[in-house]
Tab-separated table of C-alpha atoms (C1' of nucleotides) in Angstrom:
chain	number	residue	atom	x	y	z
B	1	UNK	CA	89.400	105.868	109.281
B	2	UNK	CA	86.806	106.173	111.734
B	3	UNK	CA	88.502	108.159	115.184
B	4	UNK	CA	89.177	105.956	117.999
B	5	UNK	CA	87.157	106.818	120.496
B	6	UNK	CA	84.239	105.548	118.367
B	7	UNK	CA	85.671	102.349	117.242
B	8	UNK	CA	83.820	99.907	119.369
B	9	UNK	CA	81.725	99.507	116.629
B	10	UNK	CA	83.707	97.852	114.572
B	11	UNK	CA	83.876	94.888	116.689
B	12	UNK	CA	80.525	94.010	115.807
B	13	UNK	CA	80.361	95.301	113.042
B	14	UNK	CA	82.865	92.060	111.775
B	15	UNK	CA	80.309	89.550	113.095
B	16	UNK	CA	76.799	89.920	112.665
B	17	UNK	CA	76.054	93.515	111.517
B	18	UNK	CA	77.729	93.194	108.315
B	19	UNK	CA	76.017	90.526	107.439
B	20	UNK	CA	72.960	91.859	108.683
B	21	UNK	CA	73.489	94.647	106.592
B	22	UNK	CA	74.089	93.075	103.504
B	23	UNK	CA	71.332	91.068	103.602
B	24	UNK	CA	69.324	94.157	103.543
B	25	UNK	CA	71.573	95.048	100.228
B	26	UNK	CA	70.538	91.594	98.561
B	27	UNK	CA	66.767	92.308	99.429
B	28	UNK	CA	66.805	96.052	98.235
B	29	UNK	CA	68.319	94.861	95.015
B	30	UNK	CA	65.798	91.765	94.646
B	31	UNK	CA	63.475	94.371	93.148
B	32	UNK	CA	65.499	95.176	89.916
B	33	UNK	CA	65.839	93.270	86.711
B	34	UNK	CA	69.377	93.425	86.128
B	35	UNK	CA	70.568	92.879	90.133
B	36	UNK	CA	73.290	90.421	90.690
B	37	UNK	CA	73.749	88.750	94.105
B	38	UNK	CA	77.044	87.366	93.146
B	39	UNK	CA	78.363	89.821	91.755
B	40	UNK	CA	77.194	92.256	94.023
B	41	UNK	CA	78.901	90.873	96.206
B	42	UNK	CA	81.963	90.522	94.793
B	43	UNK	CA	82.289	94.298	94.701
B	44	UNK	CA	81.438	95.001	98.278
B	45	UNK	CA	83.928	92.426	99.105
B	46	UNK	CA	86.575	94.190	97.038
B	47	UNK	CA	85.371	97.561	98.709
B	48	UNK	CA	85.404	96.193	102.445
B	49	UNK	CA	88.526	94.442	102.078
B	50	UNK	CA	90.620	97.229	100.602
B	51	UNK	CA	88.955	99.731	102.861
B	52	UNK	CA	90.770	97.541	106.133
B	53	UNK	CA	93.601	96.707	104.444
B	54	UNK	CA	94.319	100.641	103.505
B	55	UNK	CA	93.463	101.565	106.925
B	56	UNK	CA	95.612	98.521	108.633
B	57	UNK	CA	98.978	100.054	106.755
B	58	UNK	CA	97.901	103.596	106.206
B	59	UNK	CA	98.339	103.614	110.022
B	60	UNK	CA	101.269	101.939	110.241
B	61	UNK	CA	102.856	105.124	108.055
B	62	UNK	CA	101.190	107.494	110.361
B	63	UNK	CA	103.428	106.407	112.643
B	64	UNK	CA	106.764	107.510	111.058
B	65	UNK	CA	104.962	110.866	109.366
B	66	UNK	CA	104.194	109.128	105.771
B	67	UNK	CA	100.877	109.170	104.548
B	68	UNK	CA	100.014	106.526	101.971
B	69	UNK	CA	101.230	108.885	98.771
B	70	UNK	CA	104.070	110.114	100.640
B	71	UNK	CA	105.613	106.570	101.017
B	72	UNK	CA	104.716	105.988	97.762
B	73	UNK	CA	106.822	108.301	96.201
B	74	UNK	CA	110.025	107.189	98.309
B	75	UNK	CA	109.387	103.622	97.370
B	76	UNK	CA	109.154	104.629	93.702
B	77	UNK	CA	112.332	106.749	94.113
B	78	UNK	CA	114.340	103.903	96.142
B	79	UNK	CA	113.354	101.393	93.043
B	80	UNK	CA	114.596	103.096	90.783
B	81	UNK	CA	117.970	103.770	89.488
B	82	UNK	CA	120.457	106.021	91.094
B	83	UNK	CA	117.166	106.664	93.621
B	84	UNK	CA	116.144	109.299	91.842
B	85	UNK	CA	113.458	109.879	89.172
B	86	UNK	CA	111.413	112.574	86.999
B	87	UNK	CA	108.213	114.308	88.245
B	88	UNK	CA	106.917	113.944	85.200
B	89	UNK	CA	107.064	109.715	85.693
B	90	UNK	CA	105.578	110.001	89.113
B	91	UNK	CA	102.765	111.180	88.007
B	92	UNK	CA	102.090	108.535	85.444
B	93	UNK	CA	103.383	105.713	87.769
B	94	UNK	CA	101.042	106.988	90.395
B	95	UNK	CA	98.616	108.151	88.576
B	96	UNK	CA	98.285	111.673	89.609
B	97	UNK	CA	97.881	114.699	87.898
B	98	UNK	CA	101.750	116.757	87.620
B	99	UNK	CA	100.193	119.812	89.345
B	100	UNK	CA	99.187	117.407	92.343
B	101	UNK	CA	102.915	115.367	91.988
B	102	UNK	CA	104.235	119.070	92.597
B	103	UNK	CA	102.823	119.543	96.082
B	104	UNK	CA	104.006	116.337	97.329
B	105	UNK	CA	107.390	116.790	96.140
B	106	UNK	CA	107.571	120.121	98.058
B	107	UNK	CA	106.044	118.818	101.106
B	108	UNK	CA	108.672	115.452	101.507
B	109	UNK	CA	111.893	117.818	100.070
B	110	UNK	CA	111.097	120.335	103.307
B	111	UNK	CA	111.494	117.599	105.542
B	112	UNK	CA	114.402	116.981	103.315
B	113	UNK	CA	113.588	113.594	102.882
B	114	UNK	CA	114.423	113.905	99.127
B	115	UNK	CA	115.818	116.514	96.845
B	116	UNK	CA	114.565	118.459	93.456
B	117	UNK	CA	117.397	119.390	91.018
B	118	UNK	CA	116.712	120.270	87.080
B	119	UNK	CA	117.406	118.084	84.666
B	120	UNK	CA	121.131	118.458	83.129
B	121	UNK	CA	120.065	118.102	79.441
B	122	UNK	CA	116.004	119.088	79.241
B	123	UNK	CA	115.964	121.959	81.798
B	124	UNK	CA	111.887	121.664	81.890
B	125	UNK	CA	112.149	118.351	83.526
B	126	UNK	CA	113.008	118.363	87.558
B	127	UNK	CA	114.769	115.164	89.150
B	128	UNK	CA	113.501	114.185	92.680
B	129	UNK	CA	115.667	111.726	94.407
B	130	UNK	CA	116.030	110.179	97.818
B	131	UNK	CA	118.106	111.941	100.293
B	132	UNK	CA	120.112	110.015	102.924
B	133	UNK	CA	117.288	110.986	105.680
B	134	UNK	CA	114.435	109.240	103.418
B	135	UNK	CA	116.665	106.249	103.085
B	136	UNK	CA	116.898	105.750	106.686
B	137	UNK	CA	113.120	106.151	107.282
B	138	UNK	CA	111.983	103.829	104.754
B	139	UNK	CA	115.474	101.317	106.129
B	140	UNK	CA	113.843	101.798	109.124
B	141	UNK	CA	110.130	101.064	108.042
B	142	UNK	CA	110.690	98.261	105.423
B	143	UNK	CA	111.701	95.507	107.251
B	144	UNK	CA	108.325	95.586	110.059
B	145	UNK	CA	106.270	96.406	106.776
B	146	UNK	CA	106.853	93.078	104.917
B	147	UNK	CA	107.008	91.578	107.973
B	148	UNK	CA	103.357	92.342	108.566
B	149	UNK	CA	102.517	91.505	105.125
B	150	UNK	CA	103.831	88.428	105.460
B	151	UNK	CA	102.675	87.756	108.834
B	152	UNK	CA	98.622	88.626	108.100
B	153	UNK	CA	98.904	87.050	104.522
B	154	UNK	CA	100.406	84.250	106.011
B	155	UNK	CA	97.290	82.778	107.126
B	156	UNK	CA	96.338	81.882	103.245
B	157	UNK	CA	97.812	78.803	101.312
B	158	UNK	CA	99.889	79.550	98.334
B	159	UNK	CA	97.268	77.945	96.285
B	160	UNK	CA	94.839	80.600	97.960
B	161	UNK	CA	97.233	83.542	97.081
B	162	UNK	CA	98.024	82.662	93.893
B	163	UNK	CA	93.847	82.243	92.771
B	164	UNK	CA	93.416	86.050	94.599
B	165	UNK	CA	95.767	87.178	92.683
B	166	UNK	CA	94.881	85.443	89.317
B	167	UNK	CA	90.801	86.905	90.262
B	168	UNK	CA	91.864	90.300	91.260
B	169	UNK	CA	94.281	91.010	88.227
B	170	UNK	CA	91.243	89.031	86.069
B	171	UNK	CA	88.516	91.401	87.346
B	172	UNK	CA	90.609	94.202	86.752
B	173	UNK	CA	91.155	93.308	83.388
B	174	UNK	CA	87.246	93.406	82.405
B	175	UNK	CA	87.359	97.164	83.571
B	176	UNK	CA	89.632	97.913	81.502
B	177	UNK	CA	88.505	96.249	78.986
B	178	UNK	CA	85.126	98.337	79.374
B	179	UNK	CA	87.543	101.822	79.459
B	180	UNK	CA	88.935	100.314	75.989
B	181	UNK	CA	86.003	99.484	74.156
B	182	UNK	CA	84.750	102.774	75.522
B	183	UNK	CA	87.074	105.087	73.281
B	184	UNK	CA	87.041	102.700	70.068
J	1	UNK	CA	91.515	109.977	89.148
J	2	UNK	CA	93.516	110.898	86.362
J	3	UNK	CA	92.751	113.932	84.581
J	4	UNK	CA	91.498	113.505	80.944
J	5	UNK	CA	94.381	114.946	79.234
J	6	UNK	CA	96.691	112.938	80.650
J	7	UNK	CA	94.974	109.427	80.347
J	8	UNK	CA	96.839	108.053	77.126
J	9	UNK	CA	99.363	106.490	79.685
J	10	UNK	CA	97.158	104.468	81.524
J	11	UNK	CA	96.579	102.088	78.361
J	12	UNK	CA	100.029	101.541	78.170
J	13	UNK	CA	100.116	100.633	82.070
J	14	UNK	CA	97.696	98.224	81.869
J	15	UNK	CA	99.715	96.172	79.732
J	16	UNK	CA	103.529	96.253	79.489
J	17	UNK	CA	104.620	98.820	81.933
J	18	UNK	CA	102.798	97.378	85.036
J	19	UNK	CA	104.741	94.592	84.742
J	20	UNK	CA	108.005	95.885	84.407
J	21	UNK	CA	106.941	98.037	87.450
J	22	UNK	CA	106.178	95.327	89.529
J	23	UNK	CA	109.560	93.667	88.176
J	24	UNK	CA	111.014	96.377	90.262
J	25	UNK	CA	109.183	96.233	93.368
J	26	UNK	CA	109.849	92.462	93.461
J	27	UNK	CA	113.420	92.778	92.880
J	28	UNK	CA	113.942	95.280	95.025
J	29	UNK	CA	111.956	93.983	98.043
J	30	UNK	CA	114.370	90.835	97.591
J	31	UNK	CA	116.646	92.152	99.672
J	32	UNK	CA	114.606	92.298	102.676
J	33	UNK	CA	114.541	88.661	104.742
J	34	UNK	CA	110.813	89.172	105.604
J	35	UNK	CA	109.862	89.722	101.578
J	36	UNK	CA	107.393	87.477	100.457
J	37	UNK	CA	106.149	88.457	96.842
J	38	UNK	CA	102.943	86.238	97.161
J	39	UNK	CA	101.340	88.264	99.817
J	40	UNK	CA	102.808	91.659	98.396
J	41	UNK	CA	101.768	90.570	95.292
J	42	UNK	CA	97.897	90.027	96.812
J	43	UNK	CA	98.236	93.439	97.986
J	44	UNK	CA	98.898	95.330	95.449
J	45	UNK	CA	96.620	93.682	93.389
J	46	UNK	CA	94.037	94.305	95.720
J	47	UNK	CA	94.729	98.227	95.459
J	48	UNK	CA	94.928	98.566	91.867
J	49	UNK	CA	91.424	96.722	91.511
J	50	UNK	CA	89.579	98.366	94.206
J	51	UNK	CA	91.191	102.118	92.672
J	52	UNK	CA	90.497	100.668	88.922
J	53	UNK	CA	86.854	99.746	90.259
J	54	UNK	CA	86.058	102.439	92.243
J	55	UNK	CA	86.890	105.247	89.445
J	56	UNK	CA	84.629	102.953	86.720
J	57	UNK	CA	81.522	103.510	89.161
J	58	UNK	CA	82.511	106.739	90.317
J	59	UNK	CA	82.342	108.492	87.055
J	60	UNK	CA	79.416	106.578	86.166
J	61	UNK	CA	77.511	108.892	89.712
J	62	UNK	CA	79.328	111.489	89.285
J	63	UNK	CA	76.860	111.653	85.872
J	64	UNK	CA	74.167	112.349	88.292
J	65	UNK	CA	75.978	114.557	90.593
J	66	UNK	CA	76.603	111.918	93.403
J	67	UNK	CA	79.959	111.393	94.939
J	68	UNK	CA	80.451	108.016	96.282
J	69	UNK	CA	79.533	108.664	100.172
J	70	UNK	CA	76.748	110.404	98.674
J	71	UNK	CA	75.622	107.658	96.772
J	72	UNK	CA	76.052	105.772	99.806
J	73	UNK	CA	74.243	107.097	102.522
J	74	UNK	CA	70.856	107.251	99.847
J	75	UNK	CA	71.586	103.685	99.556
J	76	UNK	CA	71.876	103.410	103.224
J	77	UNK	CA	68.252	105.174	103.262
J	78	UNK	CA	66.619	103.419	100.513
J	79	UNK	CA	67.568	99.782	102.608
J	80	UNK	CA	65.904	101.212	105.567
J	81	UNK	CA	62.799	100.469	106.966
J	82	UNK	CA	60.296	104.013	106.423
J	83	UNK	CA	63.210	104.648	103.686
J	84	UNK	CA	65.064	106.858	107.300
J	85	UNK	CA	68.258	106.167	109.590
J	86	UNK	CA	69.770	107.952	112.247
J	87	UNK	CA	72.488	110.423	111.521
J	88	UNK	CA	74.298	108.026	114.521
J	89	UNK	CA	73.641	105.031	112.246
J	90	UNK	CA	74.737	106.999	108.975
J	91	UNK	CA	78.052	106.936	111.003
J	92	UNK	CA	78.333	103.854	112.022
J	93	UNK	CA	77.468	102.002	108.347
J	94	UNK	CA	79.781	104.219	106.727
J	95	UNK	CA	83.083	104.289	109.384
J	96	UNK	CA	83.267	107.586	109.522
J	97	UNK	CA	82.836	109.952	111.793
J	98	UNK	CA	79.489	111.968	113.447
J	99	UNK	CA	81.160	115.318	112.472
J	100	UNK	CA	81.707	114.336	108.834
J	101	UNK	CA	78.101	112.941	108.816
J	102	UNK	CA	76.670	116.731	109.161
J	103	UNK	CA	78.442	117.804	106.468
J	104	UNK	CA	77.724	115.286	104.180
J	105	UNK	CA	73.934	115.225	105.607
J	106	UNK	CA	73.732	119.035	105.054
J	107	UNK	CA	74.702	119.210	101.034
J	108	UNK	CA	72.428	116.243	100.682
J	109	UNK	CA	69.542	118.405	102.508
J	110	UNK	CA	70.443	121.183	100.497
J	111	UNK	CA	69.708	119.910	97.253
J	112	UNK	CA	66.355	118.571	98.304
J	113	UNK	CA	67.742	114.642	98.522
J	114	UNK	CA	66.939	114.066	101.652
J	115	UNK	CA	65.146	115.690	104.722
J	116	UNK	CA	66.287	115.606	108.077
J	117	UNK	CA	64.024	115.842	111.638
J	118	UNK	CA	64.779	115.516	115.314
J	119	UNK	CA	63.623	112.151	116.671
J	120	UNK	CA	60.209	112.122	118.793
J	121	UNK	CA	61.553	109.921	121.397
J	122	UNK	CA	64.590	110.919	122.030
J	123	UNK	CA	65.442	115.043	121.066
J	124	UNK	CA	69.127	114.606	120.609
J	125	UNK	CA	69.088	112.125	117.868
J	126	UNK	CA	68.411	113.551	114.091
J	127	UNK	CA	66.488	111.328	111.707
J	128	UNK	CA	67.250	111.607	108.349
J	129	UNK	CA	64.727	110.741	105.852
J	130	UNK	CA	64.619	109.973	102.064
J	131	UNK	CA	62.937	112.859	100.185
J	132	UNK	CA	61.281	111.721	96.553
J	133	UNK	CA	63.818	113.545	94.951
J	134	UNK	CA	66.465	111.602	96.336
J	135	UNK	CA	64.432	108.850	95.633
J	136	UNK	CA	63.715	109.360	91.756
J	137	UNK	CA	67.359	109.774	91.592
J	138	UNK	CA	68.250	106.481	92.913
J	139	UNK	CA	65.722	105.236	90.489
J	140	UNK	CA	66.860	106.515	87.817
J	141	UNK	CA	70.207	105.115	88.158
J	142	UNK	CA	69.794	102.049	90.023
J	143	UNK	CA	69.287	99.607	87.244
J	144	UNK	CA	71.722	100.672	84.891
J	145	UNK	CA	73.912	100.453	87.680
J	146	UNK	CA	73.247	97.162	88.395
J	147	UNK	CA	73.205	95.917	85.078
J	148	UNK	CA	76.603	97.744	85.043
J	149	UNK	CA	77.750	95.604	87.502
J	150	UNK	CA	76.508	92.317	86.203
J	151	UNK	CA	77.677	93.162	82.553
J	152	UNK	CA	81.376	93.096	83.665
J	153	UNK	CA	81.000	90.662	86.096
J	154	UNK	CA	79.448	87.925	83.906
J	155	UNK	CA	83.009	87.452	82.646
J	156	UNK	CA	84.206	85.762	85.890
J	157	UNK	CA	82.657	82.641	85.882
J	158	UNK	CA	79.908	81.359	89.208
J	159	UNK	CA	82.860	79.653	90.810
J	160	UNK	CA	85.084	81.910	90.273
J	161	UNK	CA	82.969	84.616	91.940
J	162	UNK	CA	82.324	82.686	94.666
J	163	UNK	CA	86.049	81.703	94.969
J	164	UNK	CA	86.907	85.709	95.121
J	165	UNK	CA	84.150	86.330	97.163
J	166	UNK	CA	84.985	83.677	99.694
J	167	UNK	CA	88.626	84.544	99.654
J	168	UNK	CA	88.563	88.552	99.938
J	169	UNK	CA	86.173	87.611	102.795
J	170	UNK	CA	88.755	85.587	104.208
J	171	UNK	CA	91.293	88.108	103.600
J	172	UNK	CA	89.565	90.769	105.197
J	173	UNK	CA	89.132	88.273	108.567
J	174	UNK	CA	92.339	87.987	108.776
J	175	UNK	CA	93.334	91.925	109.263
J	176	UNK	CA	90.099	92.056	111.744
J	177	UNK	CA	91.566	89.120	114.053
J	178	UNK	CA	94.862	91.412	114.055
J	179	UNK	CA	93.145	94.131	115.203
J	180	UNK	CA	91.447	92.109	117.656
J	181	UNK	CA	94.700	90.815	119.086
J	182	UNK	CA	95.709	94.327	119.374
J	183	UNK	CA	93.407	95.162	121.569
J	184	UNK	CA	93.119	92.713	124.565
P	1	DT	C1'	78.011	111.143	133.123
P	2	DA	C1'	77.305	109.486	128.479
P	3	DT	C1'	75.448	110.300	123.983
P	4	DT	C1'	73.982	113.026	119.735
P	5	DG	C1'	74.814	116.331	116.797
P	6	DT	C1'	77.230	120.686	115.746
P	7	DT	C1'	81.004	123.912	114.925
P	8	DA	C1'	85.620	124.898	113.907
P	9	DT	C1'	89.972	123.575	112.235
P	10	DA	C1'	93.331	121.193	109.628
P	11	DC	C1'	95.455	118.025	106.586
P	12	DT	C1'	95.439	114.849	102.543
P	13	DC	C1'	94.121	113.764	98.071
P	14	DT	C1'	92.367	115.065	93.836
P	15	DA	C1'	90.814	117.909	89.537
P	16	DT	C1'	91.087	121.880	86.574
P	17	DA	C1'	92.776	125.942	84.331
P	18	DA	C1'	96.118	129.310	83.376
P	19	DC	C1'	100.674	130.377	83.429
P	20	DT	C1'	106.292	129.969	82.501
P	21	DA	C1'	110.101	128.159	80.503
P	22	DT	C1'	111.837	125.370	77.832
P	23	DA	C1'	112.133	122.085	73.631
C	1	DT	C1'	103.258	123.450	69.047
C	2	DA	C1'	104.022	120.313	72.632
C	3	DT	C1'	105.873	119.245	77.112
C	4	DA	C1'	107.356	119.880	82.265
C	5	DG	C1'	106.549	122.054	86.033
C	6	DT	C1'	104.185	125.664	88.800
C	7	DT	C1'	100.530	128.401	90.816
C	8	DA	C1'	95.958	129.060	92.249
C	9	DT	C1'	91.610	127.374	93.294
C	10	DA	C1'	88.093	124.222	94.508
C	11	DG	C1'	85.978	120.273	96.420
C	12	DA	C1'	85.875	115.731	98.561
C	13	DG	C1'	87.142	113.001	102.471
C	14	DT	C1'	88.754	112.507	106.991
C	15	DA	C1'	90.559	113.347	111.992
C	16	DT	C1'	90.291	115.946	116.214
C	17	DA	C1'	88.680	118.808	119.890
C	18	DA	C1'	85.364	121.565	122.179
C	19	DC	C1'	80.654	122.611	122.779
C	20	DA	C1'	75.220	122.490	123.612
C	21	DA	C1'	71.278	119.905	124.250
C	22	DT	C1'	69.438	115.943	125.970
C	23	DA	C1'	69.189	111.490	128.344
DNA sequence: TATTGTTATACTCTATAACTATA
DNA sequence: TATAGTTATAGAGTATAACAATA
């Protein structure tokens, strides 16, 4: 996130400079066989896009003291059953390594905003779950957070957010499909 | 990016458990008034395809040593006039700070990429300036890159590229005008 | 005074390897 | 042997503040 005092920026940066700037990208790329306008552009898009979006909500958590991963793991936790869940499954649903789930577990549990107990039958595995201060924060961020989803995303027709989503979860497919055929 | 050894999950995210993930969220969130799955639904899909699409490339420039801002400011460089920018400009491309710029302009120096020299005009400004090195790197992995690109993309059809195009573009307006509201 | 770049500091996120304690 | 979690380490990436040189 670029610091505020440098932000103004930005402001043009929306308008003309982007598109300034990316018509430098299409001429650059004019020179090689295999270059792509369109689809080109479809990646800077998705780049761009999710780089403001992050940066729209990732400040929004700043606010109450989450950072991005941080409210991920209390959302997992609060959809899940009984709140709680194993370390071992927030690392696969977030796709982070255990030894990196570890240090964000300790970091949210000493603000006690959940708890680490061992696992009643498999004493390897530990069980984090929400604690009663967590649930308040997130109570207390939820409602304002879909609200602004709702709000921004407003602005498309349902016919509009149902083809982004159809495109994005299509595109993602092919790259996965690449990361298959990869390890045949 | 998940570590190698732990990657067998991911196949099995793709397909079932995703969706009984996202089962969750959806149920869950339906207790909040301001919930709207659509737009959450736009969201997430947005994340998961910019992180899915950002480690694909990633790994492919890590090959060749490059992180991703790397990669980008010799991009930046190599659509320059006199294949140079200010470290100022570097900054201002790339949304991130002039502190973070050194940095990042100094391990780039260091391995010969680029070169860097104070301006003639105006002695507080640094110029930094493609070196060949940098430059037979880029060669050397531009085109596959791009053919990279178009190879995966060449499953979404023209319109619907232009469609996703059009409507991330749209997307992205829309957090912009918030953030133009914000500030009066 | 404002701008450019630098230094110093800190925090988050991530990756890897080696270790332990269980199973 | 395999798995869950931990520790230790390293490297990106980023934010902030204070500073020197220059305009």
């Amino acid at each position: 996130m670029l610091p505020a005092f440098e932000r103004g920026f930005m402001d043009t940066l929306q308008d003309g400079k982007m598109r300034y700037y990316w018509d430098r990208v299409r001429h650059h790329g004019a020179r090689y066989a295999k270059f792509h306008w369109p689809s080109v552009e479809v990646i800077l898009n998705l780049v761009y896009t999710y780089d403001v979006a992050l940066n729209h909500f990732a400040k929004r958590m700043s606010k109450i003291g989450l950072s991005p991963s941080a409210f991920n793991v209390l959302m997992i936790l609060s959809r899940h059953d009984e709140k709680s869940c194993k370390q071992r499954d927030l690392s696969k649903l977030m796709l982070v390594s255990r030894a990196n789930i570890t240090g964000l577990v300790d970091s949210l549990a000493k603000r006690g905003l959940i708890s680490r107990a061992p696992d009643k039958t498999d004493r390897r595995v530990c069980i984090v779950r929400m604690a009663k201060k967590g649930e308040r924060l997130l109570e207390q961020f939820l409602p304002s957070h879909y609200e602004e989803m709702r709000r921004i995303l407003s602005n498309l027709t349902p016919a509009e957010e149902k083809t982004l989503t159809a495109l994005l979860s299509k595109l993602r497919s092919l790259f996965w499909q690449q990361k298959k055929e990869g390890r045949p």
